[in-house]
Coordinates of C-alpha atoms in Angstrom, one line a residue:
M1 CA -60.6 187.7 -80.5
G2 CA -64.5 187.6 -80.8
I3 CA -64.3 188.1 -84.6
A4 CA -61.9 185.1 -84.9
V5 CA -64.3 182.9 -82.8
L6 CA -67.3 183.9 -85.0
T7 CA -65.3 183.2 -88.1
M8 CA -64.3 179.8 -86.8
K9 CA -67.9 179.0 -85.9
A10 CA -69.1 180.0 -89.4
S11 CA -66.4 177.8 -90.9
V12 CA -67.5 174.8 -88.8
I13 CA -71.2 175.4 -89.7
E14 CA -70.3 175.6 -93.4
M15 CA -68.2 172.4 -93.2
F16 CA -71.1 170.6 -91.4
L17 CA -73.5 171.6 -94.1
V18 CA -71.2 170.3 -96.8
L19 CA -70.7 167.0 -95.0
L20 CA -74.5 166.7 -94.4
V21 CA -75.5 167.3 -98.0
T22 CA -72.6 165.1 -99.3
G23 CA -73.7 162.3 -97.0
I24 CA -77.3 162.5 -98.2
H25 CA -76.2 162.3 -101.8
S26 CA -73.9 159.5 -101.1
N27 CA -76.7 157.6 -99.3
K28 CA -78.9 158.1 -102.4
E29 CA -76.2 156.9 -104.7
M30 CA -75.6 153.8 -102.5
T31 CA -79.4 153.1 -102.5
K32 CA -79.3 153.1 -106.3
K33 CA -76.5 150.6 -106.4
I34 CA -77.7 148.2 -103.6
K35 CA -81.0 146.5 -104.4
R36 CA -82.8 145.3 -101.3
P37 CA -85.5 142.7 -101.2
K38 CA -89.0 144.0 -100.7
N39 CA -90.3 140.9 -98.9
T40 CA -87.5 138.9 -97.3
V41 CA -87.4 136.8 -94.2
P42 CA -84.3 135.9 -92.2
Q43 CA -82.5 132.6 -92.8
I44 CA -84.9 130.0 -91.5
N45 CA -84.6 126.4 -90.3
C46 CA -85.6 123.4 -92.4
D47 CA -88.7 122.7 -90.2
I48 CA -90.4 126.1 -90.7
K49 CA -93.7 125.8 -92.5
A50 CA -95.0 128.2 -95.1
G51 CA -98.1 128.9 -93.0
K52 CA -95.9 130.6 -90.4
I53 CA -94.9 133.3 -92.8
I54 CA -97.7 135.7 -93.6
N55 CA -96.4 137.4 -96.7
P56 CA -98.2 136.4 -99.9
E57 CA -94.8 136.4 -101.7
F58 CA -91.4 136.4 -100.2
I59 CA -87.7 135.4 -100.6
V60 CA -86.1 133.1 -98.1
K61 CA -82.6 131.7 -97.6
C62 CA -82.7 127.9 -96.9
P63 CA -79.9 126.2 -94.9
P64 CA -78.3 123.0 -96.0
G65 CA -79.7 119.6 -95.0
C66 CA -83.4 120.1 -95.7
Q67 CA -83.6 116.8 -97.6
D68 CA -84.0 115.0 -94.3
P69 CA -87.2 113.0 -94.2
K70 CA -88.1 114.3 -90.7
Y71 CA -89.1 117.6 -92.4
H72 CA -92.6 116.9 -93.8
V73 CA -93.8 118.0 -97.2
Y74 CA -97.4 117.6 -98.5
G75 CA -98.2 117.7 -102.2
T76 CA -96.4 117.8 -105.5
G77 CA -95.7 121.0 -107.4
V78 CA -98.3 122.8 -105.3
Y79 CA -97.7 122.3 -101.6
A80 CA -99.9 122.6 -98.6
S81 CA -98.8 125.5 -96.3
Y82 CA -98.4 122.9 -93.6
S83 CA -95.2 121.8 -95.4
S84 CA -91.6 122.7 -94.7
V85 CA -90.8 125.5 -97.1
C86 CA -87.2 124.4 -97.7
S87 CA -87.9 120.7 -98.0
A88 CA -90.7 121.5 -100.6
A89 CA -88.0 123.5 -102.5
V90 CA -85.8 120.5 -102.6
H91 CA -88.7 118.2 -103.6
S92 CA -89.6 120.5 -106.5
G93 CA -86.0 120.6 -107.7
V94 CA -85.5 124.4 -107.1
L95 CA -82.8 123.6 -104.5
D96 CA -80.5 120.8 -103.7
N97 CA -79.5 119.7 -100.2
S98 CA -76.9 122.5 -100.0
G99 CA -79.6 125.2 -99.6
G100 CA -79.9 128.6 -101.1
D101 CA -82.3 131.4 -102.0
I102 CA -85.9 130.7 -103.2
L103 CA -89.0 132.7 -104.1
V104 CA -92.2 131.5 -102.4
R105 CA -95.7 132.5 -103.7
K106 CA -98.8 131.7 -101.7
V107 CA -101.8 130.3 -103.7
A108 CA -105.3 129.1 -102.8
G109 CA -105.9 125.9 -100.9
Q110 CA -106.4 122.7 -102.8
S111 CA -109.1 120.0 -102.4
G112 CA -106.3 117.4 -102.3
Y113 CA -102.5 117.0 -102.4
R114 CA -100.8 114.1 -104.1
G115 CA -97.6 112.7 -102.5
S116 CA -94.6 111.7 -104.6
Y117 CA -90.9 110.9 -104.4
S118 CA -88.7 113.5 -106.1
N119 CA -85.1 114.7 -105.6
G120 CA -84.6 112.5 -102.5
V121 CA -87.7 113.8 -100.7
Q122 CA -90.8 111.7 -100.2
S123 CA -93.8 114.1 -100.0
L124 CA -97.1 113.0 -98.4
S125 CA -100.7 113.1 -99.6
L126 CA -103.2 115.3 -97.8
P127 CA -107.1 115.4 -98.3
R128 CA -107.1 119.2 -98.4
W129 CA -105.7 122.3 -96.8
R130 CA -106.8 125.9 -96.6
E131 CA -103.6 127.5 -98.2
S132 CA -101.0 126.4 -100.6
F133 CA -97.7 127.7 -102.0
I134 CA -95.3 127.2 -104.9
V135 CA -91.5 127.7 -105.0
S136 CA -89.1 128.9 -107.7
G137 CA -85.6 130.0 -108.0
E138 CA -86.5 133.4 -109.7
T139 CA -85.6 135.5 -106.7
T140 CA -84.8 138.7 -108.7
K141 CA -88.5 139.5 -109.3
A142 CA -89.0 140.4 -105.7
Y143 CA -86.3 143.0 -105.7
E144 CA -86.7 146.8 -106.3
N145 CA -85.2 150.1 -105.4
P146 CA -87.1 151.3 -102.3
S147 CA -87.4 154.9 -101.4
V148 CA -85.2 156.0 -98.5
P149 CA -86.6 158.6 -96.1
G150 CA -84.6 161.7 -96.0
A151 CA -82.8 161.1 -99.3
S152 CA -84.2 164.1 -101.0
A153 CA -82.4 165.9 -103.8
Q154 CA -83.6 169.3 -102.4
P155 CA -81.0 171.5 -100.6
V156 CA -81.0 171.0 -96.8
T157 CA -80.5 174.0 -94.6
M158 CA -78.9 174.0 -91.2
M159 CA -82.2 174.8 -89.6
Q160 CA -83.9 171.8 -91.3
A161 CA -81.1 169.5 -90.2
L162 CA -81.3 170.8 -86.6
A163 CA -85.1 170.5 -86.6
A164 CA -84.9 166.9 -87.8
E165 CA -82.5 166.0 -85.1
A166 CA -84.6 167.7 -82.5
M167 CA -87.7 165.8 -83.6
H168 CA -85.7 162.5 -83.6
T169 CA -84.7 163.2 -80.0
A170 CA -88.1 164.3 -78.8
L171 CA -90.3 161.5 -80.3
P172 CA -90.4 158.3 -78.3
K173 CA -88.6 155.3 -79.8
P174 CA -90.8 152.7 -81.5
T175 CA -91.6 149.9 -79.1
P176 CA -90.5 146.5 -80.3
F177 CA -93.4 144.0 -81.1
V178 CA -94.1 142.5 -77.6
A179 CA -97.9 142.3 -77.7
A180 CA -98.1 138.7 -78.9
A181 CA -95.4 137.7 -76.4
T182 CA -97.1 139.2 -73.4
S183 CA -100.7 138.3 -74.4
S184 CA -100.0 134.7 -75.5
P185 CA -103.0 132.7 -74.3
R186 CA -101.1 129.5 -73.7
P187 CA -97.4 128.7 -73.4
Q188 CA -96.5 125.6 -75.5
P189 CA -94.8 122.6 -73.9
G190 CA -91.0 122.6 -74.1
G191 CA -89.6 120.1 -76.6
H192 CA -92.7 120.2 -78.8
R193 CA -91.8 121.7 -82.2
S194 CA -89.1 123.7 -80.5
Q195 CA -87.2 124.7 -83.6
E196 CA -90.3 126.4 -85.0
R197 CA -91.0 128.2 -81.8
D198 CA -87.5 129.6 -81.4
L199 CA -88.0 132.0 -84.3
W200 CA -90.6 134.0 -82.5
S201 CA -90.0 133.1 -78.9
T202 CA -86.9 133.0 -76.7
T203 CA -84.6 130.5 -75.1
T204 CA -85.3 132.2 -71.7
Y205 CA -89.0 131.4 -72.0
T206 CA -88.5 127.8 -73.2
S207 CA -86.0 127.0 -70.4
N208 CA -88.2 128.5 -67.8
R209 CA -91.2 126.4 -69.0
S210 CA -89.1 123.3 -68.6
S211 CA -87.9 124.2 -65.2
P212 CA -90.3 123.0 -62.4
S213 CA -88.9 125.6 -60.0
A214 CA -89.5 128.6 -62.3
K215 CA -92.2 131.0 -61.1
P216 CA -94.9 132.1 -63.5
G217 CA -94.2 135.8 -62.9
T218 CA -90.5 135.3 -63.6
Q219 CA -91.3 133.5 -66.8
R220 CA -93.5 136.2 -68.1
Q221 CA -91.0 139.0 -67.0
D222 CA -88.0 137.3 -68.6
F223 CA -89.8 136.6 -71.8
S224 CA -90.9 140.2 -72.2
R225 CA -87.4 141.6 -71.5
A226 CA -85.9 139.1 -73.9
A227 CA -88.4 140.2 -76.6
V228 CA -87.3 143.9 -76.1
Q229 CA -83.7 142.9 -76.4
K230 CA -84.3 141.0 -79.6
P231 CA -87.0 142.8 -81.5
A232 CA -86.0 141.3 -84.8
E233 CA -87.2 137.8 -83.7
T234 CA -90.8 139.0 -83.5
D235 CA -90.8 141.8 -86.0
V236 CA -94.0 141.5 -88.0
S237 CA -92.5 143.5 -90.9
L238 CA -90.2 140.5 -91.5
G239 CA -93.2 138.3 -92.3
F240 CA -93.4 136.4 -89.0
V241 CA -96.0 136.3 -86.3
P242 CA -96.0 134.4 -83.1
K243 CA -97.8 131.1 -83.3
E244 CA -100.4 132.2 -80.7
E245 CA -101.1 135.4 -82.7
L246 CA -101.3 133.4 -86.0
S247 CA -103.9 131.0 -84.5
T248 CA -106.3 133.9 -83.9
Q249 CA -106.0 135.5 -87.3
S250 CA -108.0 134.2 -90.2
L251 CA -106.2 134.3 -93.5
E252 CA -109.5 134.0 -95.4
P253 CA -113.2 134.3 -94.6
V254 CA -114.7 131.9 -92.1
S255 CA -115.2 128.6 -93.8
R256 CA -118.5 126.7 -93.8
G257 CA -116.4 123.5 -93.4
D258 CA -115.1 120.8 -95.7
P259 CA -118.0 119.0 -97.3
N260 CA -115.8 116.1 -98.0
C261 CA -115.3 115.4 -94.3
K262 CA -118.9 115.7 -92.9
V263 CA -118.6 113.9 -89.6
D264 CA -119.9 114.5 -86.0
L265 CA -116.8 114.1 -83.9
S266 CA -116.3 113.9 -80.1
F267 CA -112.8 114.0 -78.5
L268 CA -112.5 112.2 -75.2
I269 CA -109.4 113.8 -73.6
D270 CA -107.5 112.5 -70.6
G271 CA -107.7 114.8 -67.7
S272 CA -106.5 112.3 -65.1
S273 CA -103.9 113.3 -62.5
S274 CA -101.3 110.9 -63.9
I275 CA -101.0 112.8 -67.1
G276 CA -99.5 115.9 -65.5
K277 CA -99.8 119.6 -66.5
R278 CA -97.2 119.6 -69.2
R279 CA -98.6 116.6 -71.1
F280 CA -102.1 118.0 -70.7
R281 CA -100.9 121.1 -72.5
I282 CA -99.5 119.0 -75.3
Q283 CA -102.8 117.2 -75.6
K284 CA -104.6 120.5 -75.9
Q285 CA -102.2 121.6 -78.6
F286 CA -102.9 118.3 -80.4
L287 CA -106.6 119.1 -80.3
T288 CA -105.9 122.6 -81.6
D289 CA -103.9 121.2 -84.6
V290 CA -106.7 118.7 -85.4
A291 CA -109.3 121.5 -85.3
E292 CA -107.3 123.6 -87.7
A293 CA -106.7 120.6 -90.0
L294 CA -110.3 119.5 -90.1
D295 CA -111.8 122.8 -91.3
I296 CA -114.7 122.9 -88.9
G297 CA -118.1 124.2 -90.2
P298 CA -121.8 123.5 -90.6
A299 CA -121.3 122.0 -94.1
G300 CA -118.3 119.9 -92.9
P301 CA -117.0 118.3 -89.7
L302 CA -118.3 119.4 -86.2
M303 CA -116.4 118.8 -83.1
G304 CA -117.0 118.7 -79.3
V305 CA -114.8 117.8 -76.4
V306 CA -115.4 115.7 -73.3
Q307 CA -112.8 115.4 -70.5
Y308 CA -112.6 112.4 -68.2
G309 CA -110.9 111.7 -64.9
D310 CA -113.0 110.2 -62.1
N311 CA -116.1 111.2 -64.0
P312 CA -116.6 112.7 -67.5
A313 CA -117.8 116.2 -68.3
T314 CA -118.7 117.9 -71.6
H315 CA -116.8 121.1 -72.3
F316 CA -118.7 121.9 -75.4
N317 CA -120.9 119.9 -77.8
L318 CA -121.2 119.7 -81.6
K319 CA -123.2 122.9 -82.1
T320 CA -121.2 125.1 -79.7
H321 CA -118.5 126.2 -82.2
M322 CA -119.1 126.4 -85.9
N323 CA -115.6 127.2 -87.2
S324 CA -112.0 126.2 -86.4
R325 CA -111.0 129.6 -85.1
D326 CA -113.6 129.7 -82.3
L327 CA -113.0 126.0 -81.5
K328 CA -109.3 126.5 -81.0
T329 CA -110.0 129.5 -78.7
A330 CA -112.3 127.3 -76.6
I331 CA -109.7 124.5 -76.4
E332 CA -107.2 126.9 -75.0
K333 CA -109.5 127.6 -72.0
I334 CA -109.9 123.9 -71.0
N335 CA -108.5 123.2 -67.5
Q336 CA -107.4 119.8 -66.3
R337 CA -109.9 118.0 -64.0
G338 CA -107.6 115.4 -62.3
G339 CA -108.6 112.1 -60.8
L340 CA -108.4 108.5 -62.2
S341 CA -108.4 107.5 -65.8
N342 CA -111.9 106.0 -66.1
V343 CA -112.1 105.6 -69.8
G344 CA -114.9 103.1 -69.9
R345 CA -117.2 105.3 -67.9
A346 CA -116.4 108.2 -70.2
I347 CA -117.2 106.1 -73.3
S348 CA -120.6 105.1 -71.8
F349 CA -121.3 108.8 -71.0
V350 CA -120.6 109.8 -74.7
T351 CA -122.8 106.9 -76.0
K352 CA -125.7 107.9 -73.9
N353 CA -125.5 111.7 -73.9
F354 CA -123.2 113.2 -76.6
F355 CA -124.6 112.2 -79.9
S356 CA -128.1 113.5 -79.4
K357 CA -130.1 115.9 -81.6
A358 CA -130.1 118.4 -78.7
S359 CA -126.3 118.3 -78.7
G360 CA -126.0 119.0 -82.4
N361 CA -126.0 115.5 -83.9
R362 CA -127.0 115.8 -87.5
G363 CA -128.2 112.3 -88.1
G364 CA -126.8 111.9 -91.6
A365 CA -123.2 112.4 -90.6
P366 CA -121.1 109.5 -89.2
N367 CA -120.6 109.6 -85.4
V368 CA -116.9 109.4 -84.4
V369 CA -115.3 109.4 -80.9
V370 CA -111.5 109.8 -80.5
V371 CA -110.3 108.5 -77.1
M372 CA -107.0 109.9 -75.9
V373 CA -105.4 107.7 -73.2
D374 CA -102.2 108.4 -71.3
G375 CA -100.7 105.0 -70.4
W376 CA -103.8 102.8 -69.7
P377 CA -107.3 103.1 -68.3
T378 CA -108.1 102.5 -64.7
D379 CA -111.4 100.7 -65.6
K380 CA -112.5 98.3 -68.3
V381 CA -113.4 99.6 -71.8
E382 CA -114.4 96.5 -73.9
E383 CA -118.1 96.3 -73.0
T384 CA -118.8 100.0 -73.1
S385 CA -116.9 100.3 -76.4
R386 CA -119.0 97.5 -77.9
L387 CA -122.2 99.3 -76.9
A388 CA -120.8 102.4 -78.4
R389 CA -120.0 100.6 -81.7
E390 CA -123.4 98.9 -81.7
S391 CA -125.0 102.4 -81.4
G392 CA -123.2 103.4 -84.6
I393 CA -120.3 105.2 -83.1
N394 CA -116.9 104.8 -84.7
V395 CA -114.4 104.4 -81.8
F396 CA -110.8 105.5 -82.4
F397 CA -108.1 105.1 -79.7
V398 CA -104.9 107.2 -79.4
T399 CA -102.7 105.6 -76.7
I400 CA -99.7 107.6 -75.7
E401 CA -96.8 106.1 -73.8
G402 CA -98.6 102.8 -73.2
A403 CA -97.4 100.1 -70.8
V404 CA -94.0 98.6 -71.3
E405 CA -93.3 95.0 -70.4
N406 CA -92.6 95.6 -66.7
E407 CA -95.8 97.7 -66.4
E408 CA -98.2 95.3 -68.0
Q409 CA -99.0 93.8 -64.6
Y410 CA -100.7 97.0 -63.6
V411 CA -103.0 97.1 -66.7
M412 CA -106.5 96.1 -65.7
E413 CA -107.6 95.1 -69.2
P414 CA -104.7 93.8 -71.4
N415 CA -104.8 94.8 -75.1
F416 CA -107.6 97.2 -74.2
A417 CA -107.3 99.3 -77.4
N418 CA -107.9 96.4 -79.8
K419 CA -110.9 95.3 -77.7
A420 CA -112.4 98.7 -77.9
V421 CA -112.1 99.8 -81.5
C422 CA -114.2 98.7 -84.4
R423 CA -111.4 96.9 -86.3
T424 CA -108.2 95.3 -85.3
N425 CA -106.3 96.1 -88.5
G426 CA -104.8 99.3 -87.1
F427 CA -107.2 101.7 -88.9
Y428 CA -109.0 102.7 -85.7
S429 CA -106.0 102.7 -83.2
F430 CA -102.8 104.7 -82.8
S431 CA -100.0 103.9 -80.5
V432 CA -97.7 106.9 -79.8
Q433 CA -94.4 106.2 -78.1
S434 CA -93.9 109.7 -76.7
W435 CA -96.1 112.7 -76.0
F436 CA -93.5 114.8 -77.8
G437 CA -94.2 112.8 -81.0
L438 CA -98.0 113.2 -80.7
H439 CA -98.1 116.0 -83.3
K440 CA -97.1 113.5 -86.0
T441 CA -100.5 111.8 -85.5
V442 CA -102.5 114.8 -86.5
Q443 CA -102.6 114.3 -90.3
P444 CA -103.0 110.4 -90.2
L445 CA -105.9 110.8 -87.8
V446 CA -107.6 113.5 -89.8
K447 CA -107.3 111.5 -92.9
R448 CA -108.9 108.4 -91.3
V449 CA -111.7 110.4 -89.6
C450 CA -112.6 112.0 -92.9
D451 CA -112.5 108.8 -94.9
T452 CA -116.2 108.2 -94.4
D453 CA -116.2 105.3 -96.8
R454 CA -114.1 103.3 -94.3
L455 CA -116.0 104.3 -91.1
A456 CA -117.5 100.8 -90.9
C457 CA -118.9 101.3 -87.4
S458 CA -121.4 103.9 -88.6
K459 CA -124.7 102.3 -89.1
T460 CA -125.5 101.6 -92.7
C461 CA -127.9 99.2 -94.5
L462 CA -125.0 96.9 -94.9
N463 CA -123.5 96.7 -91.4
S464 CA -126.4 97.0 -88.9
A465 CA -128.6 93.9 -89.3
D466 CA -129.1 90.4 -88.0
I467 CA -130.1 88.5 -91.2
G468 CA -131.8 85.1 -90.8
F469 CA -132.2 82.9 -93.9
V470 CA -135.1 80.4 -93.7
I471 CA -134.4 77.8 -96.5
D472 CA -136.9 75.4 -97.9
G473 CA -135.2 71.9 -98.0
S474 CA -138.3 69.9 -99.1
S475 CA -138.2 67.0 -101.6
S476 CA -139.5 69.2 -104.5
V477 CA -136.4 71.3 -104.5
G478 CA -133.9 68.6 -105.3
T479 CA -130.2 68.4 -104.6
G480 CA -129.0 70.4 -107.6
N481 CA -131.5 73.2 -107.1
F482 CA -130.7 73.2 -103.4
R483 CA -127.1 74.0 -104.2
T484 CA -128.4 76.9 -106.4
V485 CA -130.4 78.2 -103.4
L486 CA -127.3 78.1 -101.2
Q487 CA -125.4 80.1 -103.8
F488 CA -128.2 82.6 -103.8
V489 CA -127.9 82.9 -100.0
A490 CA -124.1 83.3 -100.3
N491 CA -124.5 86.0 -103.0
I492 CA -126.8 88.1 -100.7
S493 CA -124.5 87.6 -97.7
K494 CA -121.4 88.8 -99.6
E495 CA -123.0 92.2 -100.0
F496 CA -122.9 92.9 -96.3
E497 CA -120.2 93.9 -93.8
I498 CA -120.0 90.9 -91.6
S499 CA -118.5 90.9 -88.1
D500 CA -119.6 90.5 -84.5
T501 CA -120.4 94.2 -84.3
D502 CA -121.7 94.7 -87.9
T503 CA -124.1 92.5 -89.8
R504 CA -124.5 88.9 -88.6
I505 CA -125.8 85.9 -90.5
G506 CA -127.8 82.9 -89.3
A507 CA -129.6 80.1 -91.2
V508 CA -132.5 77.7 -90.6
Q509 CA -133.5 74.8 -93.0
Y510 CA -137.0 73.3 -92.9
T511 CA -139.1 70.5 -94.3
Y512 CA -141.8 69.1 -92.0
E513 CA -139.3 69.8 -89.3
Q514 CA -136.8 72.5 -88.7
R515 CA -133.0 72.6 -88.1
L516 CA -130.8 75.5 -87.0
E517 CA -127.8 75.4 -89.3
F518 CA -126.0 78.1 -87.5
G519 CA -126.9 81.1 -85.3
F520 CA -126.0 84.8 -85.4
D521 CA -123.1 84.4 -82.9
K522 CA -121.5 81.4 -84.6
Y523 CA -119.4 83.1 -87.4
N524 CA -118.2 86.7 -87.4
T525 CA -116.2 86.9 -90.7
K526 CA -117.5 86.9 -94.2
P527 CA -115.3 84.0 -95.3
D528 CA -116.5 81.9 -92.4
V529 CA -120.1 82.6 -93.1
I530 CA -119.8 81.8 -96.8
N531 CA -118.0 78.5 -96.0
A532 CA -120.7 77.6 -93.5
I533 CA -123.5 78.3 -96.1
K534 CA -121.7 76.0 -98.6
R535 CA -121.5 73.2 -96.0
V536 CA -125.3 73.1 -95.4
G537 CA -126.6 69.6 -96.3
Y538 CA -129.8 69.0 -98.2
W539 CA -132.4 67.6 -95.9
S540 CA -135.5 66.6 -98.1
G541 CA -139.1 66.2 -96.8
G542 CA -142.4 68.1 -96.7
T543 CA -143.1 71.9 -96.6
S544 CA -144.2 73.4 -93.3
T545 CA -143.4 77.1 -93.9
G546 CA -145.6 78.4 -91.0
A547 CA -143.8 76.2 -88.5
A548 CA -140.4 77.2 -89.9
I549 CA -141.2 80.9 -89.4
Q550 CA -142.2 80.3 -85.8
Y551 CA -139.0 78.2 -85.2
A552 CA -136.8 81.0 -86.6
L553 CA -138.4 83.5 -84.3
E554 CA -137.7 81.3 -81.3
Q555 CA -134.4 79.8 -82.1
L556 CA -132.7 82.4 -84.2
F557 CA -134.2 86.0 -83.8
K558 CA -134.7 85.6 -80.1
K559 CA -130.9 85.9 -79.7
S560 CA -130.7 88.9 -82.0
K561 CA -129.2 92.1 -80.4
P562 CA -131.8 94.7 -79.3
N563 CA -130.4 97.5 -81.5
K564 CA -130.0 95.4 -84.7
R565 CA -132.4 95.5 -87.6
K566 CA -133.9 92.0 -87.9
L567 CA -134.2 90.7 -91.4
M568 CA -135.8 87.3 -92.3
I569 CA -135.2 86.1 -95.9
L570 CA -137.4 83.1 -96.6
I571 CA -136.9 81.0 -99.8
T572 CA -139.5 78.4 -100.8
D573 CA -140.6 76.6 -104.0
G574 CA -144.2 75.6 -103.1
R575 CA -147.3 76.1 -101.0
S576 CA -147.1 75.4 -97.3
Y577 CA -148.8 72.4 -95.7
D578 CA -149.6 74.5 -92.7
D579 CA -151.0 78.0 -92.1
V580 CA -148.5 80.8 -92.5
R581 CA -150.8 83.7 -91.3
I582 CA -150.3 83.6 -87.5
P583 CA -146.5 83.0 -87.6
A584 CA -146.1 85.8 -90.2
M585 CA -148.1 88.2 -88.1
A586 CA -146.0 87.3 -85.1
A587 CA -142.8 88.0 -87.0
H588 CA -144.2 91.4 -88.1
H589 CA -145.3 92.2 -84.5
K590 CA -141.8 91.5 -83.2
G591 CA -140.2 93.9 -85.7
V592 CA -138.7 91.2 -88.0
I593 CA -138.7 92.6 -91.6
T594 CA -139.6 89.6 -93.7
Y595 CA -138.6 89.1 -97.4
A596 CA -140.4 86.2 -99.1
I597 CA -138.7 84.7 -102.3
G598 CA -140.8 82.2 -104.2
V599 CA -139.6 79.9 -106.9
A600 CA -141.4 77.8 -109.5
W601 CA -144.6 76.4 -107.7
A602 CA -144.6 78.9 -104.8
A603 CA -148.0 80.4 -104.0
Q604 CA -148.1 84.1 -104.7
D605 CA -150.8 84.8 -102.1
E606 CA -148.7 83.1 -99.4
L607 CA -145.6 85.1 -100.3
E608 CA -147.6 88.4 -99.9
I609 CA -148.9 87.2 -96.5
I610 CA -145.4 86.3 -95.3
A611 CA -143.8 89.5 -96.6
T612 CA -143.6 92.7 -94.6
Y613 CA -145.9 95.5 -95.8
P614 CA -145.8 96.7 -98.6
A615 CA -145.6 93.3 -100.2
R616 CA -144.5 94.7 -103.5
D617 CA -141.2 95.7 -101.9
H618 CA -140.7 92.5 -99.8
S619 CA -141.9 89.6 -102.0
F620 CA -140.2 88.3 -105.1
F621 CA -140.9 85.5 -107.5
V622 CA -138.8 83.8 -110.1
D623 CA -140.0 81.0 -112.4
E624 CA -136.7 78.9 -112.3
F625 CA -134.0 78.3 -109.6
D626 CA -131.4 79.4 -112.1
N627 CA -132.9 82.9 -112.2
L628 CA -132.6 83.5 -108.5
Y629 CA -129.3 85.4 -108.9
K630 CA -131.1 88.1 -110.9
S631 CA -133.1 89.2 -107.9
V632 CA -130.1 89.8 -105.6
P633 CA -129.5 93.4 -106.7
R634 CA -133.1 94.4 -106.2
I635 CA -133.3 92.7 -102.8
I636 CA -130.2 94.6 -101.6
Q637 CA -131.5 97.9 -103.1
N638 CA -134.8 97.5 -101.3
I639 CA -133.1 96.6 -98.0
C640 CA -131.0 99.8 -98.2
T641 CA -133.9 102.0 -99.4
E642 CA -135.9 101.0 -96.5
F643 CA -133.1 101.5 -94.1
N644 CA -132.2 105.0 -95.4
S645 CA -135.8 106.1 -95.1
Q646 CA -135.7 105.4 -91.3
P647 CA -134.6 108.0 -88.7
R648 CA -130.9 107.8 -87.8
N649 CA -129.5 107.8 -84.4

């Protein structure tokens, strides 16, 4: 009986060995036949961006329907990693709207991306981005025959098989990737980019976030348990990382910033009680996205944040954080202050305190403030914004969920955004219908902030002066030549940016007497100024230049704004009947920069007395009225050279 049992056990062991070895060889043969992708990711949604997948080269299966314009693409041929992967594939012609497999290769970031319309997809332009990608349909290149652990051709003994099983039983099972889920620095608002987030988060977490009755501890516990149950959703080996984890990883060395976007930027964020916690988190996410898009660094843009409620407070200034990674981390830590929505008080605070050398203001970079407003302010903003603009600050307003028709009665200052910004053509203001659509404003805002050529509120030689023309209308000039002088005045005026907050133009005509043709506050557009110059009538009479200078100081420059550069441009064709020394000295003493332009019989010594020192840069002489136009470029050049040599705010 015992022998029979032993014989049966031996037979069973022998059969087990045969099956084990046969299974291993079958596994090896199957591995040879089935080629698996080396770098593949699960089927993704159309809105997933290439930057969310960390593999440098990978294959992905795109679903149908990615031709929809709501999925944004940036570039042509080479796409910014902020683009939808699958929509870029449709744009490039690799896929049609029915979806399919594509091969994606990451490449270096570009200095600019050109938008175009192709294959039913309109791609957008982008100034620059830190990472790019290209797509192709050649998916076979990413496949190979991987090695399978345990598929050895060597004989396997029963002891080896039992030992392997024992080790498998004894060792702890690998823990699914939960670190990013449990250490996430900030939950994102429900409803904001939810399709992206579902790939590495869970529906349990999202639904708890949107439920006002959910407890924080329950949210964290449910999220962790869900992550354990579905490890594939956050498996790093598949090429995905949670958004929070990705935001702290640098794909390349810390940048010194984008030199094509060198601006000093202050964000004025709404911390009032009315905004609520959920929308405040959306606002912080918006700031984080802007910080990433800007490429912060000492050679490029610098950014600080001020929060307002009842009173404003600086969270960090321009020199606190010198790269986007550190800046985003700091933004995450901002807590809501609460209170009213005193925007005007906050703008005044920024004007007086933020853009100082001690706070990191670089002087040569344009100053920009972006004001975030939920609904409408609880105080007035027009006057404080005007003072900010006159200090050389470019004021942008982003208004979210502004007052509808039945709410307008509660708005203290109707049309407040247009009254606050530098221009009313839409360049400096954004109106966002819903907080959940705020993320769509990131790229348009970044593009405008970085377009330094259009930041007209920054002080330049062409937009920061009050220019008073003092025109000789004496009998020796004559009607025809007087028209030529007026054309000369118009030609100079055309070179400047004219508005009530930029350069302003005024004019005085003189003979023995003086007449104010129009003051600085009369016309605030370039066409109106040019037309006013053309309408000036020839007066005729003597030449009292000294009295004309004194009159211009009292009737024209006395009404100049304190922070404006005061420029007097005097045109005469002869020697003055009165003394010019004392009036000229008075002008110099009051800070009026005087340019003296003489024609024909003008006295050179008087021109040098009238002109600001050094006279060689501020006095000009032409022998004929018809040659006046030739001096316009040099006058403008000297005005700008002098301005650029002065300290900036």
